[in-house]
Amino acid sequence: MKYDIRDLKLAQKGKLRVEWAAQDMPVLEQIKQRFKKEKPLRKTTVACCLHVTTETANLMDTLKSGGAEVVLCASNPLSTQDDVAAFLVKFLSIPVYAINGEDNKSYYRHIKQVLEYKPQITVDDGADLVSTIHQRKGVSHEILGGTEETTTGVIRLRSLEKNRLLKYPIIAVNDAHTKYLFDNRYGTGQSTMDGILRATNRLIAGSYFVVCGYGWCGRGVAMRARGLGAKVIVTEVEPMRALEAAMDGYQVMPMKQAALLGDIFVSVTGDINVIAAEHFPMMKDGAIISNSGHFNVEIAVEALKKMARKSRQVREFVQEFTLKNGRRVNLLGEGRLINLAAAEGHPAQVMDMSFANQALCAEHIKKYSKKMENRVYSVPENLDKRIAALKLSAMGITIDKLTPEQKKYLASWESGT
Ligand code: NAI
């Protein structure tokens, strides 16, 4: 079996961590047990481009239990947990091509290596795998369909669809309620704070904390920063989102104003140059800037490098840049997803639902691909609802049922009183 990972000897450490995450993934576990019996993915090669984390390892196990041939590469050069990669190779015999800290060249080489397995289903996070497939001339084998995990990936795929270039159907897992309402909000909220804390060990209380983008991730980050006592400022470009942030009790202002005030900045927009060259000289001495959006384009890192008088690595995940005005700006995790670069990504409890969606959508593609067109599809509503019900039940929560009288009332238009 071929693979390219840091060190196979890390496998035992990875095993313990993967088992730890599994304890908090009861919905995925149920799917795995059913997959073991029914083998819905028999004779199907599934290529995954995901953050190589303990939760991903549990998804790989589930897909393999369903009969799939699974192969994995990283969806970010800094997010790979090398012990997890070793675990997957040694204990699950899954070919993995991912090394933490790999350069861009190796990152794309690994994506290409995964494609050599001629996958019938692709499971992507950020659409680098699908985009690589689409940049090749023709697809030499039949791809039944794919799934996409994150907002940025869905945006790229919708652009392919709009330009009539999409070569096979994709299910936008990100857009399932059981994904973005929990993973993007609570997962990114908590793990982004975790990443910033691990990288800096700063007290959040009393600080001005700027959140760029009040989408699902931004809401989570703002909520958790406020919970730790920060004075939260939100920047936005969408009036509706800005209004919501204002009514949620945050200060809302343009980035040029926020740049003057912020102690800590997090960009979570999926957009480019949100924290731009013009903002750096405005910042206070010692300002901390980070990104939790999918790609490392949200902060103008190259401009910062060029305009800095000097720079040095002051902590493992902190690069200090001294500007011409003598002030220091601290960049966390090279401007890459800080929750994965400096922490461990989302907790297993939310990935349980995201990856339950992934597993059920892979099964759906295998079953129904012939009826699907080259479009970006939503997760079927029945799957989304089933996952919510399973998660509630796993959490030991029961809820009320509509009475026949209530059902009738809610379906009627005649009586208002
Ligand atoms: P979203 O679409 O719900 O929110 C993005 C928000 O940013 C929107 O409200 C948009 O108006 C705003 N925005 C865009 N340009 C802006 C600008 N120049 N200044 C201020 N605001 C701006 O997207 P979501 O789900 O919150 O995702 C955001 C990013 O985070 C994406 O790249 C996504 O892939 C990524 N993501 C990262 C995760 C992580 O583990 N760190 C987990 C899930 C998503």
Short mmCIF file of C-alpha atoms and ligand atoms in Angstrom, two decimals:
data_model
loop_
_atom_site.label_atom_id
_atom_site.label_comp_id
_atom_site.label_asym_id
_atom_site.label_seq_id
_atom_site.Cartn_x
_atom_site.Cartn_y
_atom_site.Cartn_z
CA MET A 1 0.00 0.00 0.00
CA LYS A 2 1.30 3.46 -0.94
CA TYR A 3 1.08 6.47 1.34
CA ASP A 4 2.96 9.64 2.27
CA ILE A 5 2.80 10.62 5.93
CA ARG A 6 5.17 11.98 8.58
CA ASP A 7 5.86 8.90 10.72
CA LEU A 8 4.10 5.55 11.04
CA LYS A 9 5.36 5.25 14.62
CA LEU A 10 2.83 7.88 15.71
CA ALA A 11 -0.03 5.44 14.99
CA GLN A 12 -0.65 4.32 18.57
CA LYS A 13 -0.98 7.90 19.83
CA GLY A 14 -3.37 8.59 16.97
CA LYS A 15 -5.42 5.51 17.84
CA LEU A 16 -6.09 6.72 21.37
CA ARG A 17 -7.11 10.18 20.13
CA VAL A 18 -9.37 8.76 17.41
CA GLU A 19 -11.09 6.54 20.00
CA TRP A 20 -11.51 9.57 22.27
CA ALA A 21 -13.32 11.47 19.48
CA ALA A 22 -15.43 8.38 18.65
CA GLN A 23 -17.01 8.56 22.11
CA ASP A 24 -18.66 11.82 21.08
CA MET A 25 -19.80 10.70 17.64
CA PRO A 26 -22.82 8.48 18.39
CA VAL A 27 -24.75 9.37 15.23
CA LEU A 28 -21.83 8.45 12.98
CA GLU A 29 -21.38 5.26 15.03
CA GLN A 30 -24.98 4.21 14.33
CA ILE A 31 -24.44 4.80 10.63
CA LYS A 32 -21.21 2.81 10.79
CA GLN A 33 -22.95 -0.17 12.37
CA ARG A 34 -25.63 -0.12 9.64
CA PHE A 35 -22.98 0.32 6.93
CA LYS A 36 -21.15 -2.74 8.29
CA LYS A 37 -24.23 -4.87 7.68
CA GLU A 38 -25.52 -3.35 4.44
CA LYS A 39 -22.25 -2.39 2.70
CA PRO A 40 -23.90 0.38 0.64
CA LEU A 41 -20.54 1.57 -0.73
CA ARG A 42 -19.28 -1.81 -1.89
CA LYS A 43 -16.91 -1.59 -4.88
CA THR A 44 -16.79 2.19 -4.67
CA THR A 45 -13.61 4.20 -4.44
CA VAL A 46 -14.10 7.31 -2.34
CA ALA A 47 -11.39 10.02 -2.48
CA CYS A 48 -11.47 12.40 0.47
CA CYS A 49 -9.76 15.77 0.76
CA LEU A 50 -10.43 16.74 4.37
CA HIS A 51 -8.63 18.08 7.42
CA VAL A 52 -6.84 14.99 8.72
CA THR A 53 -8.23 15.04 12.27
CA THR A 54 -9.53 12.48 14.74
CA GLU A 55 -13.12 13.14 13.61
CA THR A 56 -12.16 12.63 9.96
CA ALA A 57 -10.57 9.31 10.94
CA ASN A 58 -13.95 8.21 12.28
CA LEU A 59 -15.61 9.19 9.01
CA MET A 60 -12.97 7.21 7.09
CA ASP A 61 -13.73 4.21 9.31
CA THR A 62 -17.46 4.58 8.60
CA LEU A 63 -17.01 4.81 4.82
CA LYS A 64 -14.69 1.82 4.87
CA SER A 65 -17.17 -0.13 7.00
CA GLY A 66 -19.69 0.59 4.26
CA GLY A 67 -17.49 -1.31 1.82
CA ALA A 68 -15.73 1.67 0.22
CA GLU A 69 -12.11 1.80 -0.85
CA VAL A 70 -11.06 5.02 0.84
CA VAL A 71 -8.09 7.27 0.11
CA LEU A 72 -7.36 10.53 1.90
CA CYS A 73 -5.36 13.73 1.43
CA ALA A 74 -5.35 16.97 3.42
CA SER A 75 -7.56 19.96 2.69
CA ASN A 76 -5.07 22.35 4.27
CA PRO A 77 -1.26 22.09 4.59
CA LEU A 78 -1.30 23.03 8.29
CA SER A 79 -4.27 21.06 9.61
CA THR A 80 -2.99 17.50 9.35
CA GLN A 81 -2.61 15.66 12.65
CA ASP A 82 0.33 13.40 11.83
CA ASP A 83 -0.59 10.81 14.46
CA VAL A 84 -4.06 10.46 12.92
CA ALA A 85 -2.55 9.99 9.45
CA ALA A 86 -0.33 7.24 10.89
CA PHE A 87 -3.31 5.59 12.62
CA LEU A 88 -5.29 5.46 9.37
CA VAL A 89 -2.42 3.85 7.48
CA LYS A 90 -1.43 1.36 10.16
CA PHE A 91 -4.74 0.31 11.69
CA LEU A 92 -7.26 0.90 8.90
CA SER A 93 -4.98 0.31 5.89
CA ILE A 94 -6.18 3.55 4.31
CA PRO A 95 -3.71 5.24 1.93
CA VAL A 96 -3.12 8.74 3.32
CA TYR A 97 -1.20 11.52 1.59
CA ALA A 98 -0.83 14.32 4.13
CA ILE A 99 1.96 15.78 6.23
CA ASN A 100 1.53 18.66 8.64
CA GLY A 101 3.39 21.73 7.37
CA GLU A 102 3.79 20.44 3.82
CA ASP A 103 4.51 23.13 1.24
CA ASN A 104 2.01 24.05 -1.47
CA LYS A 105 3.76 21.85 -4.02
CA SER A 106 3.45 18.72 -1.87
CA TYR A 107 -0.11 19.68 -0.96
CA TYR A 108 -1.17 19.62 -4.63
CA ARG A 109 1.01 16.59 -5.40
CA HIS A 110 -0.90 14.73 -2.68
CA ILE A 111 -4.23 15.74 -4.20
CA LYS A 112 -3.06 14.39 -7.55
CA GLN A 113 -1.88 11.16 -5.93
CA VAL A 114 -5.33 10.63 -4.46
CA LEU A 115 -6.86 11.07 -7.92
CA GLU A 116 -4.68 8.26 -9.26
CA TYR A 117 -7.03 5.89 -7.40
CA LYS A 118 -9.76 6.90 -9.90
CA PRO A 119 -12.45 7.76 -7.36
CA GLN A 120 -16.14 7.30 -8.09
CA ILE A 121 -17.11 9.62 -5.25
CA THR A 122 -15.23 12.71 -4.03
CA VAL A 123 -15.57 14.12 -0.51
CA ASP A 124 -14.08 17.59 -0.50
CA ASP A 125 -13.54 20.45 1.96
CA GLY A 126 -12.87 23.71 0.13
CA ALA A 127 -13.15 22.23 -3.39
CA ASP A 128 -9.42 21.86 -4.11
CA LEU A 129 -9.94 18.22 -5.11
CA VAL A 130 -12.88 18.99 -7.40
CA SER A 131 -11.15 22.02 -8.83
CA THR A 132 -8.05 19.91 -9.63
CA ILE A 133 -10.30 17.38 -11.40
CA HIS A 134 -11.95 20.18 -13.37
CA GLN A 135 -8.65 21.67 -14.46
CA ARG A 136 -7.65 18.38 -16.05
CA LYS A 137 -8.59 17.76 -19.64
CA GLY A 138 -11.52 15.33 -19.55
CA VAL A 139 -12.13 12.89 -16.73
CA SER A 140 -10.69 9.53 -17.64
CA HIS A 141 -13.16 7.56 -15.55
CA GLU A 142 -16.73 7.86 -14.39
CA ILE A 143 -17.29 9.95 -11.26
CA LEU A 144 -20.74 9.34 -9.79
CA GLY A 145 -20.80 12.42 -7.63
CA GLY A 146 -19.26 14.28 -4.75
CA THR A 147 -19.91 16.12 -1.52
CA GLU A 148 -18.61 19.46 -0.24
CA GLU A 149 -18.03 20.24 3.41
CA THR A 150 -17.57 24.01 3.66
CA THR A 151 -19.02 27.39 2.65
CA THR A 152 -16.02 28.40 0.53
CA GLY A 153 -16.12 25.09 -1.38
CA VAL A 154 -19.84 25.46 -2.07
CA ILE A 155 -19.25 28.99 -3.42
CA ARG A 156 -16.57 27.67 -5.82
CA LEU A 157 -18.81 24.80 -6.94
CA ARG A 158 -21.79 27.06 -7.54
CA SER A 159 -19.52 29.16 -9.73
CA LEU A 160 -18.61 26.02 -11.75
CA GLU A 161 -22.33 25.16 -11.98
CA LYS A 162 -23.28 28.69 -13.07
CA ASN A 163 -20.67 28.59 -15.82
CA ARG A 164 -22.02 25.16 -16.88
CA LEU A 165 -18.64 23.60 -16.22
CA LEU A 166 -19.54 21.22 -13.39
CA LYS A 167 -18.71 17.71 -14.58
CA TYR A 168 -20.64 15.70 -12.00
CA PRO A 169 -23.30 16.19 -9.29
CA ILE A 170 -22.27 17.53 -5.90
CA ILE A 171 -24.18 17.60 -2.63
CA ALA A 172 -23.50 20.75 -0.57
CA VAL A 173 -23.18 19.16 2.86
CA ASN A 174 -22.29 22.58 4.29
CA ASP A 175 -25.80 23.83 3.62
CA ALA A 176 -27.57 21.15 5.69
CA HIS A 177 -29.12 22.59 8.85
CA THR A 178 -27.40 19.90 10.89
CA LYS A 179 -24.11 21.18 9.48
CA TYR A 180 -23.86 24.96 9.37
CA LEU A 181 -26.06 25.75 12.37
CA PHE A 182 -23.84 23.68 14.62
CA ASP A 183 -20.44 23.07 13.01
CA ASN A 184 -19.96 26.59 11.59
CA ARG A 185 -21.48 28.34 14.61
CA TYR A 186 -20.62 26.36 17.73
CA GLY A 187 -17.69 24.43 16.28
CA THR A 188 -15.87 27.38 14.73
CA GLY A 189 -16.90 29.60 17.64
CA GLN A 190 -15.30 27.43 20.28
CA SER A 191 -12.33 26.10 18.35
CA THR A 192 -11.32 29.52 17.02
CA MET A 193 -11.14 30.84 20.57
CA ASP A 194 -9.25 27.66 21.48
CA GLY A 195 -6.73 28.30 18.68
CA ILE A 196 -6.20 31.94 19.66
CA LEU A 197 -5.78 31.02 23.32
CA ARG A 198 -3.34 28.20 22.64
CA ALA A 199 -1.33 30.42 20.28
CA THR A 200 -1.19 33.50 22.52
CA ASN A 201 -2.29 32.64 26.08
CA ARG A 202 -3.85 36.13 26.17
CA LEU A 203 -6.69 37.20 28.48
CA ILE A 204 -9.73 37.88 26.33
CA ALA A 205 -11.68 39.71 29.03
CA GLY A 206 -11.66 43.47 28.56
CA SER A 207 -10.06 43.34 25.11
CA TYR A 208 -11.49 44.78 21.91
CA PHE A 209 -12.16 41.72 19.76
CA VAL A 210 -12.92 42.35 16.10
CA VAL A 211 -14.86 39.72 14.15
CA CYS A 212 -14.84 40.29 10.38
CA GLY A 213 -17.95 38.70 8.87
CA TYR A 214 -21.16 37.91 10.74
CA GLY A 215 -22.05 34.70 8.94
CA TRP A 216 -22.53 31.39 10.72
CA CYS A 217 -18.90 31.19 11.77
CA GLY A 218 -18.73 34.86 12.71
CA ARG A 219 -21.79 34.56 14.94
CA GLY A 220 -20.17 31.70 16.81
CA VAL A 221 -16.84 33.49 17.25
CA ALA A 222 -18.52 36.73 18.38
CA MET A 223 -20.73 34.84 20.84
CA ARG A 224 -17.80 33.00 22.42
CA ALA A 225 -15.55 36.08 22.53
CA ARG A 226 -18.31 37.96 24.34
CA GLY A 227 -18.68 35.00 26.71
CA LEU A 228 -15.03 35.41 27.65
CA GLY A 229 -15.58 39.08 28.43
CA ALA A 230 -14.40 40.78 25.25
CA LYS A 231 -15.85 43.99 23.83
CA VAL A 232 -16.83 42.61 20.45
CA ILE A 233 -16.82 44.65 17.26
CA VAL A 234 -18.28 43.24 14.04
CA THR A 235 -17.44 44.33 10.49
CA GLU A 236 -19.74 43.33 7.61
CA VAL A 237 -20.61 44.13 4.00
CA GLU A 238 -24.20 42.79 4.03
CA PRO A 239 -26.75 45.19 5.57
CA MET A 240 -28.97 42.36 6.91
CA ARG A 241 -26.10 40.63 8.66
CA ALA A 242 -24.78 43.95 10.02
CA LEU A 243 -28.21 44.77 11.39
CA GLU A 244 -28.44 41.40 13.06
CA ALA A 245 -25.03 41.89 14.66
CA ALA A 246 -26.09 45.32 15.92
CA MET A 247 -29.29 43.93 17.42
CA ASP A 248 -27.38 41.03 18.93
CA GLY A 249 -25.63 43.75 20.90
CA TYR A 250 -22.29 44.11 19.10
CA GLN A 251 -20.67 47.32 17.89
CA VAL A 252 -20.74 47.39 14.09
CA MET A 253 -18.38 49.60 12.10
CA PRO A 254 -16.19 49.65 8.97
CA MET A 255 -12.83 47.89 9.10
CA LYS A 256 -10.95 51.21 8.92
CA GLN A 257 -12.47 52.21 12.26
CA ALA A 258 -12.19 48.76 13.82
CA ALA A 259 -8.50 48.60 12.82
CA LEU A 260 -7.80 51.51 15.19
CA LEU A 261 -9.54 49.89 18.15
CA GLY A 262 -8.96 46.12 17.97
CA ASP A 263 -6.64 44.16 20.23
CA ILE A 264 -7.47 40.84 18.54
CA PHE A 265 -8.87 40.35 15.03
CA VAL A 266 -10.43 37.26 13.47
CA SER A 267 -11.55 37.15 9.86
CA VAL A 268 -14.26 34.60 8.98
CA THR A 269 -15.70 35.80 5.70
CA GLY A 270 -14.54 33.45 2.94
CA ASP A 271 -13.46 36.68 1.21
CA ILE A 272 -10.09 38.06 0.13
CA ASN A 273 -7.97 40.87 1.73
CA VAL A 274 -10.48 41.65 4.45
CA ILE A 275 -7.67 42.64 6.80
CA ALA A 276 -5.76 44.56 4.14
CA ALA A 277 -2.43 46.39 3.77
CA GLU A 278 -4.01 49.75 4.58
CA HIS A 279 -5.23 48.46 7.97
CA PHE A 280 -1.89 47.30 9.42
CA PRO A 281 -0.32 50.74 10.08
CA MET A 282 -3.55 51.84 11.79
CA MET A 283 -3.40 49.05 14.35
CA LYS A 284 -2.32 49.37 17.98
CA ASP A 285 1.11 48.13 18.98
CA GLY A 286 0.84 44.38 19.68
CA ALA A 287 -2.40 43.82 17.76
CA ILE A 288 -3.13 40.15 17.08
CA ILE A 289 -4.53 39.17 13.69
CA SER A 290 -5.90 35.75 12.73
CA ASN A 291 -8.05 33.98 10.20
CA SER A 292 -10.62 31.25 10.61
CA GLY A 293 -12.01 31.36 7.09
CA HIS A 294 -11.18 28.47 4.79
CA PHE A 295 -8.31 29.93 2.77
CA ASN A 296 -5.33 32.01 3.88
CA VAL A 297 -6.41 34.92 1.68
CA GLU A 298 -8.46 36.88 4.20
CA ILE A 299 -5.39 38.65 5.63
CA ALA A 300 -2.99 40.39 3.23
CA VAL A 301 -0.04 38.38 4.54
CA GLU A 302 2.28 39.07 1.60
CA ALA A 303 1.69 42.83 1.92
CA LEU A 304 2.40 42.60 5.65
CA LYS A 305 5.67 40.79 4.96
CA LYS A 306 6.68 43.44 2.43
CA MET A 307 5.81 46.45 4.56
CA ALA A 308 7.41 45.13 7.77
CA ARG A 309 10.78 46.48 8.85
CA LYS A 310 11.56 43.18 10.52
CA SER A 311 9.83 40.02 11.66
CA ARG A 312 10.48 37.18 14.06
CA GLN A 313 8.75 34.05 15.32
CA VAL A 314 7.94 34.89 18.95
CA ARG A 315 5.88 31.82 19.85
CA GLU A 316 5.09 28.61 18.02
CA PHE A 317 2.11 30.08 16.18
CA VAL A 318 2.92 33.79 16.43
CA GLN A 319 4.93 35.75 13.85
CA GLU A 320 5.65 39.30 15.00
CA PHE A 321 5.99 41.98 12.31
CA THR A 322 7.46 45.38 13.23
CA LEU A 323 6.16 48.09 10.94
CA LYS A 324 7.91 51.30 9.88
CA ASN A 325 5.89 53.23 12.48
CA GLY A 326 7.51 51.03 15.13
CA ARG A 327 4.30 49.16 16.02
CA ARG A 328 4.14 45.40 16.14
CA VAL A 329 1.46 43.28 14.47
CA ASN A 330 1.25 39.61 15.48
CA LEU A 331 0.07 37.18 12.83
CA LEU A 332 -1.24 33.83 14.08
CA GLY A 333 -0.74 30.51 12.28
CA GLU A 334 0.55 32.08 9.04
CA GLY A 335 -2.94 33.40 8.44
CA ARG A 336 -4.33 29.90 7.98
CA LEU A 337 -7.41 28.52 9.77
CA ILE A 338 -6.35 29.23 13.33
CA ASN A 339 -8.66 26.64 14.91
CA LEU A 340 -6.89 23.89 12.96
CA ALA A 341 -3.40 25.38 12.86
CA ALA A 342 -3.02 26.04 16.60
CA ALA A 343 -5.81 23.89 18.05
CA GLU A 344 -7.47 20.63 17.02
CA GLY A 345 -10.34 21.87 14.90
CA HIS A 346 -13.97 21.38 15.78
CA PRO A 347 -14.94 19.19 18.69
CA ALA A 348 -16.26 15.74 17.83
CA GLN A 349 -19.80 16.51 19.03
CA VAL A 350 -20.44 18.83 16.07
CA MET A 351 -18.39 16.85 13.55
CA ASP A 352 -20.65 13.93 14.45
CA MET A 353 -23.46 15.66 12.57
CA SER A 354 -21.34 17.10 9.75
CA PHE A 355 -19.83 13.70 9.03
CA ALA A 356 -23.12 11.85 9.45
CA ASN A 357 -24.25 14.07 6.57
CA GLN A 358 -21.11 13.14 4.60
CA ALA A 359 -21.65 9.41 5.10
CA LEU A 360 -25.36 9.49 4.25
CA CYS A 361 -24.75 11.72 1.23
CA ALA A 362 -22.08 9.33 -0.10
CA GLU A 363 -24.65 6.54 0.22
CA HIS A 364 -27.27 8.73 -1.49
CA ILE A 365 -24.93 9.42 -4.42
CA LYS A 366 -24.16 5.73 -4.82
CA LYS A 367 -27.88 4.93 -4.89
CA TYR A 368 -29.22 7.80 -6.96
CA SER A 369 -26.37 9.15 -9.10
CA LYS A 370 -28.07 8.02 -12.32
CA LYS A 371 -30.99 10.32 -11.55
CA MET A 372 -28.77 13.27 -10.66
CA GLU A 373 -27.64 16.01 -13.02
CA ASN A 374 -24.37 17.96 -13.01
CA ARG A 375 -25.66 20.38 -10.39
CA VAL A 376 -25.01 21.42 -6.81
CA TYR A 377 -27.71 19.74 -4.72
CA SER A 378 -28.92 20.41 -1.19
CA VAL A 379 -28.75 17.59 1.34
CA PRO A 380 -32.11 15.77 1.09
CA GLU A 381 -34.36 17.14 3.86
CA ASN A 382 -35.21 13.70 5.21
CA LEU A 383 -31.51 12.98 5.85
CA ASP A 384 -31.02 16.32 7.58
CA LYS A 385 -34.04 15.77 9.84
CA ARG A 386 -33.03 12.19 10.57
CA ILE A 387 -29.61 13.35 11.73
CA ALA A 388 -31.17 16.00 14.02
CA ALA A 389 -33.49 13.40 15.55
CA LEU A 390 -30.65 10.90 16.06
CA LYS A 391 -28.44 13.57 17.66
CA LEU A 392 -31.19 14.64 20.05
CA SER A 393 -31.81 11.06 21.02
CA ALA A 394 -28.08 10.45 21.53
CA MET A 395 -28.03 13.50 23.82
CA GLY A 396 -30.87 11.95 25.84
CA ILE A 397 -33.26 14.74 24.93
CA THR A 398 -36.90 14.03 24.16
CA ILE A 399 -39.33 16.58 22.78
CA ASP A 400 -43.09 16.98 22.46
CA LYS A 401 -45.16 15.71 19.54
CA LEU A 402 -47.93 17.67 17.87
CA THR A 403 -51.37 16.54 19.08
CA PRO A 404 -53.96 15.71 16.36
CA GLU A 405 -55.73 18.93 17.33
CA GLN A 406 -52.55 20.96 16.88
CA LYS A 407 -51.78 19.30 13.56
CA LYS A 408 -55.23 20.19 12.31
CA TYR A 409 -54.96 23.75 13.60
CA LEU A 410 -51.57 24.32 12.02
CA ALA A 411 -52.80 22.96 8.66
CA SER A 412 -55.94 25.07 8.58
CA TRP A 413 -56.54 28.63 7.45
CA GLU A 414 -60.17 29.04 8.44
CA SER A 415 -59.95 29.73 12.16
CA GLY A 416 -57.69 32.37 13.69
CA THR A 417 -59.05 32.21 17.19
P1 NAI B 1 -21.24 32.91 5.60
O1 NAI B 1 -21.47 33.10 4.14
O2 NAI B 1 -22.38 32.49 6.47
O3 NAI B 1 -20.65 34.26 6.24
C1 NAI B 1 -19.64 35.04 5.68
C2 NAI B 1 -19.97 36.50 6.03
O4 NAI B 1 -18.85 37.31 5.70
C3 NAI B 1 -21.17 37.03 5.26
O5 NAI B 1 -22.12 37.56 6.15
C4 NAI B 1 -20.55 38.10 4.35
O6 NAI B 1 -21.43 39.19 4.13
C5 NAI B 1 -19.35 38.52 5.17
N1 NAI B 1 -18.31 39.19 4.39
C6 NAI B 1 -17.89 38.93 3.13
N2 NAI B 1 -16.93 39.80 2.77
C7 NAI B 1 -16.72 40.60 3.84
C8 NAI B 1 -15.84 41.70 4.09
N3 NAI B 1 -14.99 42.13 3.15
N4 NAI B 1 -15.88 42.30 5.30
C9 NAI B 1 -16.75 41.88 6.26
N5 NAI B 1 -17.62 40.85 6.07
C10 NAI B 1 -17.59 40.22 4.88
O7 NAI B 1 -20.04 31.89 5.71
P2 NAI B 1 -19.58 31.01 6.98
O8 NAI B 1 -20.28 29.71 6.94
O9 NAI B 1 -19.62 31.85 8.19
O10 NAI B 1 -18.07 30.69 6.55
C11 NAI B 1 -17.07 31.72 6.53
C12 NAI B 1 -15.74 31.09 6.14
O11 NAI B 1 -15.34 30.16 7.15
C13 NAI B 1 -15.75 30.28 4.86
O12 NAI B 1 -14.50 30.42 4.22
C14 NAI B 1 -15.92 28.86 5.33
O13 NAI B 1 -15.50 27.92 4.39
C15 NAI B 1 -15.07 28.88 6.56
N6 NAI B 1 -15.33 27.87 7.58
C16 NAI B 1 -14.30 27.65 8.46
C17 NAI B 1 -14.44 26.71 9.44
C18 NAI B 1 -13.33 26.48 10.38
O14 NAI B 1 -13.19 25.36 10.89
N7 NAI B 1 -12.54 27.48 10.70
C19 NAI B 1 -15.66 25.89 9.59
C20 NAI B 1 -16.72 26.25 8.67
C21 NAI B 1 -16.53 27.21 7.69
#
